[in-house]
């Protein structure tokens, strides 16, 4: 007798693709009763005053992801925007303070560049590296200050109005203004298959958030790939400030990848870790990649920088992200971000009264049990990439005769990967790696 299995409800309707786009990968994620975290299960996970039972929530996410209608509010907990032990009132006050802070930063940026918050954005440079305005007709067109055909004094005056120069600019302001058009170019390319981005106001919202983040995080500023990380936030969260804070929390995890010291980019450390992992779990493949000149693993940089956004459909990449964050969840995450000193005290104090291990994600539990927590543990994303390489190992060994072949084989996986299976394989590899690393 065959058991009937619920195929689940497709989720594509929540992230509608433009009808003329025929080659967008189909979403494999399905909303499954009893597995996916539903609206009802989510609401019942809170006490009367608003404390969240995080352990049940994490288990449900790992089994079947999050229902698209509640993704935004669930992600706020997974990313450490809110403490599960906070009340409804606590979170309401915290949210309001953050919205005020975001509004202040936005106004600060608007005073330097009036297009911030205007519903428009630019794709052409507005100043040169000395801070002098560039008379580019495209800027005037995008700013809505003319038809771009004017010349002479009127064009110069319009560009000056857009750049809002009220005296000498600081080095930080020059650097920020030099990135604004690059953000605009990336915004136009981001998730362009989605109906959501047919609206200019949504493109402008993405540009605003990235521009403001670039201003407040001077060390990182803006780097290519950040628009791919921010885009889901504004689709899932209607309020722009809430979307910004979700993105800011995600960048807390990933900003090390984007930091550049002049000599190296931060992601190189993770690529080096990926090489070490592959060498331990699949020495033959690692040797083959080294022979081809790929021992630096730069061919995997995109997967790590934008967390598999290009390898999965939009819907499946969100499913993958929430599973990763649920597996990596640390109940001290909120304190680490909001009150680092309190988090340290909490960690030290926990020796007397340990937190229930159920409050940690499954991946995080393995790290705690192994004692590797003291050694700056690797993110699960590195093991996800390692699991993809292992799965494609036979094909890479057989067909790759150069780095171009490696890149092509890895590019061909787009739309073919299964997010749940990728996470399960990453967990297995992590366990295997911890055991073999101990032996070494």
PDB file of N, CA and C in Angstrom, residues 196-271:
ATOM      1  N   UNK A 196       7.508  42.817  -8.957  1.00  0.00           N
ATOM      2  CA  UNK A 196       7.692  43.809  -7.888  1.00  0.00           C
ATOM      3  C   UNK A 196       8.562  44.975  -8.336  1.00  0.00           C
ATOM      4  N   UNK A 197       9.603  44.685  -9.124  1.00  0.00           N
ATOM      5  CA  UNK A 197      10.544  45.733  -9.531  1.00  0.00           C
ATOM      6  C   UNK A 197      10.174  46.415 -10.842  1.00  0.00           C
ATOM      7  N   UNK A 198       8.957  46.173 -11.307  1.00  0.00           N
ATOM      8  CA  UNK A 198       8.470  46.969 -12.428  1.00  0.00           C
ATOM      9  C   UNK A 198       8.120  48.378 -11.960  1.00  0.00           C
ATOM     10  N   UNK A 199       7.898  48.521 -10.645  1.00  0.00           N
ATOM     11  CA  UNK A 199       7.533  49.820 -10.089  1.00  0.00           C
ATOM     12  C   UNK A 199       8.789  50.612  -9.723  1.00  0.00           C
ATOM     13  N   UNK A 200       8.882  51.825 -10.235  1.00  0.00           N
ATOM     14  CA  UNK A 200      10.005  52.712  -9.949  1.00  0.00           C
ATOM     15  C   UNK A 200      10.179  52.945  -8.451  1.00  0.00           C
ATOM     16  N   UNK A 201       9.052  53.046  -7.733  1.00  0.00           N
ATOM     17  CA  UNK A 201       9.141  53.344  -6.293  1.00  0.00           C
ATOM     18  C   UNK A 201       9.855  52.230  -5.527  1.00  0.00           C
ATOM     19  N   UNK A 202       9.722  50.974  -5.984  1.00  0.00           N
ATOM     20  CA  UNK A 202      10.396  49.865  -5.303  1.00  0.00           C
ATOM     21  C   UNK A 202      11.888  49.853  -5.608  1.00  0.00           C
ATOM     22  N   UNK A 203      12.239  50.182  -6.847  1.00  0.00           N
ATOM     23  CA  UNK A 203      13.654  50.321  -7.200  1.00  0.00           C
ATOM     24  C   UNK A 203      14.291  51.441  -6.377  1.00  0.00           C
ATOM     25  N   UNK A 204      13.564  52.551  -6.248  1.00  0.00           N
ATOM     26  CA  UNK A 204      14.080  53.706  -5.497  1.00  0.00           C
ATOM     27  C   UNK A 204      14.227  53.370  -4.011  1.00  0.00           C
ATOM     28  N   UNK A 205      13.313  52.576  -3.488  1.00  0.00           N
ATOM     29  CA  UNK A 205      13.392  52.179  -2.074  1.00  0.00           C
ATOM     30  C   UNK A 205      14.652  51.340  -1.832  1.00  0.00           C
ATOM     31  N   UNK A 206      14.933  50.417  -2.758  1.00  0.00           N
ATOM     32  CA  UNK A 206      16.148  49.591  -2.654  1.00  0.00           C
ATOM     33  C   UNK A 206      17.388  50.484  -2.716  1.00  0.00           C
ATOM     34  N   UNK A 207      17.366  51.459  -3.624  1.00  0.00           N
ATOM     35  CA  UNK A 207      18.503  52.383  -3.759  1.00  0.00           C
ATOM     36  C   UNK A 207      18.683  53.214  -2.494  1.00  0.00           C
ATOM     37  N   UNK A 208      17.578  53.711  -1.937  1.00  0.00           N
ATOM     38  CA  UNK A 208      17.653  54.511  -0.706  1.00  0.00           C
ATOM     39  C   UNK A 208      18.311  53.730   0.430  1.00  0.00           C
ATOM     40  N   UNK A 209      17.844  52.498   0.655  1.00  0.00           N
ATOM     41  CA  UNK A 209      18.372  51.694   1.766  1.00  0.00           C
ATOM     42  C   UNK A 209      19.858  51.433   1.588  1.00  0.00           C
ATOM     43  N   UNK A 210      20.263  51.066   0.373  1.00  0.00           N
ATOM     44  CA  UNK A 210      21.680  50.770   0.119  1.00  0.00           C
ATOM     45  C   UNK A 210      22.541  52.024   0.244  1.00  0.00           C
ATOM     46  N   UNK A 211      22.011  53.163  -0.215  1.00  0.00           N
ATOM     47  CA  UNK A 211      22.754  54.427  -0.121  1.00  0.00           C
ATOM     48  C   UNK A 211      22.935  54.837   1.337  1.00  0.00           C
ATOM     49  N   UNK A 212      21.886  54.683   2.127  1.00  0.00           N
ATOM     50  CA  UNK A 212      21.960  55.060   3.546  1.00  0.00           C
ATOM     51  C   UNK A 212      22.894  54.119   4.299  1.00  0.00           C
ATOM     52  N   UNK A 213      22.815  52.825   3.976  1.00  0.00           N
ATOM     53  CA  UNK A 213      23.729  51.878   4.625  1.00  0.00           C
ATOM     54  C   UNK A 213      25.185  52.222   4.279  1.00  0.00           C
ATOM     55  N   UNK A 214      25.431  52.562   3.021  1.00  0.00           N
ATOM     56  CA  UNK A 214      26.790  52.907   2.588  1.00  0.00           C
ATOM     57  C   UNK A 214      27.326  54.110   3.358  1.00  0.00           C
ATOM     58  N   UNK A 215      26.430  55.036   3.729  1.00  0.00           N
ATOM     59  CA  UNK A 215      26.845  56.217   4.485  1.00  0.00           C
ATOM     60  C   UNK A 215      27.178  55.874   5.933  1.00  0.00           C
ATOM     61  N   UNK A 216      26.351  55.034   6.569  1.00  0.00           N
ATOM     62  CA  UNK A 216      26.583  54.782   8.003  1.00  0.00           C
ATOM     63  C   UNK A 216      27.679  53.742   8.248  1.00  0.00           C
ATOM     64  N   UNK A 217      27.946  52.884   7.278  1.00  0.00           N
ATOM     65  CA  UNK A 217      29.018  51.898   7.420  1.00  0.00           C
ATOM     66  C   UNK A 217      30.179  52.304   6.517  1.00  0.00           C
ATOM     67  N   UNK A 218      30.943  53.256   7.000  1.00  0.00           N
ATOM     68  CA  UNK A 218      32.031  53.819   6.194  1.00  0.00           C
ATOM     69  C   UNK A 218      33.114  52.819   5.845  1.00  0.00           C
ATOM     70  N   UNK A 219      33.334  51.818   6.707  1.00  0.00           N
ATOM     71  CA  UNK A 219      34.384  50.825   6.443  1.00  0.00           C
ATOM     72  C   UNK A 219      34.078  49.987   5.208  1.00  0.00           C
ATOM     73  N   UNK A 220      32.810  49.628   5.042  1.00  0.00           N
ATOM     74  CA  UNK A 220      32.418  48.770   3.929  1.00  0.00           C
ATOM     75  C   UNK A 220      31.832  49.597   2.791  1.00  0.00           C
ATOM     76  N   UNK A 221      31.001  50.593   3.124  1.00  0.00           N
ATOM     77  CA  UNK A 221      30.362  51.409   2.091  1.00  0.00           C
ATOM     78  C   UNK A 221      29.402  50.565   1.279  1.00  0.00           C
ATOM     79  N   UNK A 222      29.595  50.579  -0.042  1.00  0.00           N
ATOM     80  CA  UNK A 222      28.778  49.728  -0.911  1.00  0.00           C
ATOM     81  C   UNK A 222      29.689  48.872  -1.769  1.00  0.00           C
ATOM     82  N   UNK A 223      29.330  47.602  -1.889  1.00  0.00           N
ATOM     83  CA  UNK A 223      30.057  46.676  -2.767  1.00  0.00           C
ATOM     84  C   UNK A 223      29.048  45.907  -3.608  1.00  0.00           C
ATOM     85  N   UNK A 224      29.492  45.519  -4.787  1.00  0.00           N
ATOM     86  CA  UNK A 224      28.620  44.753  -5.669  1.00  0.00           C
ATOM     87  C   UNK A 224      28.182  43.471  -4.960  1.00  0.00           C
ATOM     88  N   UNK A 225      26.918  43.128  -5.108  1.00  0.00           N
ATOM     89  CA  UNK A 225      26.382  41.938  -4.452  1.00  0.00           C
ATOM     90  C   UNK A 225      25.462  42.294  -3.298  1.00  0.00           C
ATOM     91  N   UNK A 226      25.673  43.482  -2.725  1.00  0.00           N
ATOM     92  CA  UNK A 226      24.853  43.864  -1.570  1.00  0.00           C
ATOM     93  C   UNK A 226      23.393  44.105  -1.958  1.00  0.00           C
ATOM     94  N   UNK A 227      23.154  44.485  -3.212  1.00  0.00           N
ATOM     95  CA  UNK A 227      21.763  44.689  -3.648  1.00  0.00           C
ATOM     96  C   UNK A 227      21.007  43.359  -3.676  1.00  0.00           C
ATOM     97  N   UNK A 228      21.716  42.253  -3.997  1.00  0.00           N
ATOM     98  CA  UNK A 228      21.098  40.923  -3.990  1.00  0.00           C
ATOM     99  C   UNK A 228      20.702  40.508  -2.576  1.00  0.00           C
ATOM    100  N   UNK A 229      21.461  40.955  -1.586  1.00  0.00           N
ATOM    101  CA  UNK A 229      21.174  40.614  -0.190  1.00  0.00           C
ATOM    102  C   UNK A 229      20.044  41.477   0.375  1.00  0.00           C
ATOM    103  N   UNK A 230      19.944  42.705  -0.096  1.00  0.00           N
ATOM    104  CA  UNK A 230      18.953  43.646   0.423  1.00  0.00           C
ATOM    105  C   UNK A 230      17.583  43.478  -0.223  1.00  0.00           C
ATOM    106  N   UNK A 231      17.560  43.098  -1.483  1.00  0.00           N
ATOM    107  CA  UNK A 231      16.312  43.025  -2.242  1.00  0.00           C
ATOM    108  C   UNK A 231      15.190  42.249  -1.539  1.00  0.00           C
ATOM    109  N   UNK A 232      15.443  41.035  -1.016  1.00  0.00           N
ATOM    110  CA  UNK A 232      14.345  40.309  -0.362  1.00  0.00           C
ATOM    111  C   UNK A 232      13.738  41.064   0.822  1.00  0.00           C
ATOM    112  N   UNK A 233      14.560  41.876   1.501  1.00  0.00           N
ATOM    113  CA  UNK A 233      14.066  42.569   2.696  1.00  0.00           C
ATOM    114  C   UNK A 233      12.939  43.549   2.357  1.00  0.00           C
ATOM    115  N   UNK A 234      13.086  44.273   1.249  1.00  0.00           N
ATOM    116  CA  UNK A 234      12.049  45.263   0.933  1.00  0.00           C
ATOM    117  C   UNK A 234      10.817  44.608   0.311  1.00  0.00           C
ATOM    118  N   UNK A 235      10.994  43.375  -0.189  1.00  0.00           N
ATOM    119  CA  UNK A 235       9.842  42.636  -0.712  1.00  0.00           C
ATOM    120  C   UNK A 235       9.041  42.047   0.454  1.00  0.00           C
ATOM    121  N   UNK A 236       9.736  41.616   1.505  1.00  0.00           N
ATOM    122  CA  UNK A 236       9.072  40.954   2.629  1.00  0.00           C
ATOM    123  C   UNK A 236       8.546  41.919   3.679  1.00  0.00           C
ATOM    124  N   UNK A 237       9.162  43.088   3.798  1.00  0.00           N
ATOM    125  CA  UNK A 237       8.772  44.047   4.843  1.00  0.00           C
ATOM    126  C   UNK A 237       8.315  45.356   4.200  1.00  0.00           C
ATOM    127  N   UNK A 238       7.067  45.712   4.411  1.00  0.00           N
ATOM    128  CA  UNK A 238       6.499  46.907   3.766  1.00  0.00           C
ATOM    129  C   UNK A 238       7.166  48.194   4.243  1.00  0.00           C
ATOM    130  N   UNK A 239       7.487  48.255   5.534  1.00  0.00           N
ATOM    131  CA  UNK A 239       8.070  49.481   6.070  1.00  0.00           C
ATOM    132  C   UNK A 239       9.552  49.554   5.701  1.00  0.00           C
ATOM    133  N   UNK A 240       9.945  50.657   5.089  1.00  0.00           N
ATOM    134  CA  UNK A 240      11.330  50.808   4.610  1.00  0.00           C
ATOM    135  C   UNK A 240      12.343  50.727   5.745  1.00  0.00           C
ATOM    136  N   UNK A 241      12.039  51.347   6.882  1.00  0.00           N
ATOM    137  CA  UNK A 241      12.969  51.331   8.014  1.00  0.00           C
ATOM    138  C   UNK A 241      13.138  49.914   8.551  1.00  0.00           C
ATOM    139  N   UNK A 242      12.044  49.152   8.644  1.00  0.00           N
ATOM    140  CA  UNK A 242      12.128  47.770   9.117  1.00  0.00           C
ATOM    141  C   UNK A 242      12.980  46.936   8.163  1.00  0.00           C
ATOM    142  N   UNK A 243      12.792  47.159   6.850  1.00  0.00           N
ATOM    143  CA  UNK A 243      13.584  46.438   5.849  1.00  0.00           C
ATOM    144  C   UNK A 243      15.067  46.796   5.990  1.00  0.00           C
ATOM    145  N   UNK A 244      15.350  48.083   6.228  1.00  0.00           N
ATOM    146  CA  UNK A 244      16.738  48.515   6.420  1.00  0.00           C
ATOM    147  C   UNK A 244      17.382  47.774   7.591  1.00  0.00           C
ATOM    148  N   UNK A 245      16.682  47.688   8.734  1.00  0.00           N
ATOM    149  CA  UNK A 245      17.279  47.070   9.922  1.00  0.00           C
ATOM    150  C   UNK A 245      17.494  45.577   9.734  1.00  0.00           C
ATOM    151  N   UNK A 246      16.609  44.930   8.974  1.00  0.00           N
ATOM    152  CA  UNK A 246      16.821  43.511   8.663  1.00  0.00           C
ATOM    153  C   UNK A 246      18.083  43.347   7.818  1.00  0.00           C
ATOM    154  N   UNK A 247      18.246  44.235   6.830  1.00  0.00           N
ATOM    155  CA  UNK A 247      19.442  44.200   5.992  1.00  0.00           C
ATOM    156  C   UNK A 247      20.689  44.506   6.815  1.00  0.00           C
ATOM    157  N   UNK A 248      20.587  45.479   7.711  1.00  0.00           N
ATOM    158  CA  UNK A 248      21.732  45.843   8.555  1.00  0.00           C
ATOM    159  C   UNK A 248      22.173  44.654   9.413  1.00  0.00           C
ATOM    160  N   UNK A 249      21.200  43.892   9.930  1.00  0.00           N
ATOM    161  CA  UNK A 249      21.525  42.707  10.731  1.00  0.00           C
ATOM    162  C   UNK A 249      22.171  41.621   9.874  1.00  0.00           C
ATOM    163  N   UNK A 250      21.679  41.445   8.665  1.00  0.00           N
ATOM    164  CA  UNK A 250      22.299  40.472   7.766  1.00  0.00           C
ATOM    165  C   UNK A 250      23.737  40.868   7.458  1.00  0.00           C
ATOM    166  N   UNK A 251      23.958  42.174   7.264  1.00  0.00           N
ATOM    167  CA  UNK A 251      25.317  42.649   6.979  1.00  0.00           C
ATOM    168  C   UNK A 251      26.244  42.467   8.186  1.00  0.00           C
ATOM    169  N   UNK A 252      25.702  42.447   9.398  1.00  0.00           N
ATOM    170  CA  UNK A 252      26.542  42.159  10.572  1.00  0.00           C
ATOM    171  C   UNK A 252      27.207  40.795  10.420  1.00  0.00           C
ATOM    172  N   UNK A 253      26.446  39.850   9.839  1.00  0.00           N
ATOM    173  CA  UNK A 253      26.982  38.513   9.618  1.00  0.00           C
ATOM    174  C   UNK A 253      27.996  38.489   8.471  1.00  0.00           C
ATOM    175  N   UNK A 254      27.705  39.287   7.435  1.00  0.00           N
ATOM    176  CA  UNK A 254      28.428  39.127   6.172  1.00  0.00           C
ATOM    177  C   UNK A 254      29.425  40.234   5.848  1.00  0.00           C
ATOM    178  N   UNK A 255      29.421  41.319   6.635  1.00  0.00           N
ATOM    179  CA  UNK A 255      30.236  42.484   6.233  1.00  0.00           C
ATOM    180  C   UNK A 255      31.715  42.143   6.143  1.00  0.00           C
ATOM    181  N   UNK A 256      32.150  41.150   6.935  1.00  0.00           N
ATOM    182  CA  UNK A 256      33.555  40.731   6.859  1.00  0.00           C
ATOM    183  C   UNK A 256      33.941  40.266   5.467  1.00  0.00           C
ATOM    184  N   UNK A 257      32.978  39.689   4.735  1.00  0.00           N
ATOM    185  CA  UNK A 257      33.243  39.248   3.359  1.00  0.00           C
ATOM    186  C   UNK A 257      33.523  40.423   2.431  1.00  0.00           C
ATOM    187  N   UNK A 258      32.894  41.565   2.725  1.00  0.00           N
ATOM    188  CA  UNK A 258      32.984  42.720   1.831  1.00  0.00           C
ATOM    189  C   UNK A 258      34.109  43.685   2.202  1.00  0.00           C
ATOM    190  N   UNK A 259      34.666  43.525   3.383  1.00  0.00           N
ATOM    191  CA  UNK A 259      35.712  44.461   3.818  1.00  0.00           C
ATOM    192  C   UNK A 259      36.989  44.244   3.022  1.00  0.00           C
ATOM    193  N   UNK A 260      37.560  45.335   2.577  1.00  0.00           N
ATOM    194  CA  UNK A 260      38.797  45.271   1.793  1.00  0.00           C
ATOM    195  C   UNK A 260      39.894  46.033   2.528  1.00  0.00           C
ATOM    196  N   UNK A 261      41.055  45.407   2.633  1.00  0.00           N
ATOM    197  CA  UNK A 261      42.174  46.056   3.326  1.00  0.00           C
ATOM    198  C   UNK A 261      43.149  46.687   2.342  1.00  0.00           C
ATOM    199  N   UNK A 262      42.847  46.600   1.047  1.00  0.00           N
ATOM    200  CA  UNK A 262      43.796  47.071   0.040  1.00  0.00           C
ATOM    201  C   UNK A 262      44.598  45.913  -0.508  1.00  0.00           C
ATOM    202  N   UNK A 263      45.011  45.025   0.402  1.00  0.00           N
ATOM    203  CA  UNK A 263      45.764  43.838  -0.029  1.00  0.00           C
ATOM    204  C   UNK A 263      44.856  42.647  -0.299  1.00  0.00           C
ATOM    205  N   UNK A 264      43.742  42.578   0.440  1.00  0.00           N
ATOM    206  CA  UNK A 264      42.857  41.426   0.277  1.00  0.00           C
ATOM    207  C   UNK A 264      41.417  41.816   0.580  1.00  0.00           C
ATOM    208  N   UNK A 265      40.506  40.947   0.131  1.00  0.00           N
ATOM    209  CA  UNK A 265      39.080  41.107   0.418  1.00  0.00           C
ATOM    210  C   UNK A 265      38.716  40.072   1.469  1.00  0.00           C
ATOM    211  N   UNK A 266      37.819  40.439   2.378  1.00  0.00           N
ATOM    212  CA  UNK A 266      37.497  39.585   3.517  1.00  0.00           C
ATOM    213  C   UNK A 266      37.066  38.180   3.154  1.00  0.00           C
ATOM    214  N   UNK A 267      36.368  38.026   2.014  1.00  0.00           N
ATOM    215  CA  UNK A 267      35.851  36.716   1.640  1.00  0.00           C
ATOM    216  C   UNK A 267      36.972  35.717   1.381  1.00  0.00           C
ATOM    217  N   UNK A 268      38.192  36.213   1.165  1.00  0.00           N
ATOM    218  CA  UNK A 268      39.312  35.307   0.905  1.00  0.00           C
ATOM    219  C   UNK A 268      39.550  34.359   2.076  1.00  0.00           C
ATOM    220  N   UNK A 269      39.256  34.812   3.298  1.00  0.00           N
ATOM    221  CA  UNK A 269      39.421  33.941   4.468  1.00  0.00           C
ATOM    222  C   UNK A 269      38.455  32.758   4.375  1.00  0.00           C
ATOM    223  N   UNK A 270      37.215  33.028   3.932  1.00  0.00           N
ATOM    224  CA  UNK A 270      36.255  31.934   3.791  1.00  0.00           C
ATOM    225  C   UNK A 270      36.624  31.008   2.641  1.00  0.00           C
ATOM    226  N   UNK A 271      37.176  31.575   1.574  1.00  0.00           N
ATOM    227  CA  UNK A 271      37.631  30.730   0.459  1.00  0.00           C
ATOM    228  C   UNK A 271      38.762  29.815   0.914  1.00  0.00           C
TER     229      UNK A 271
END
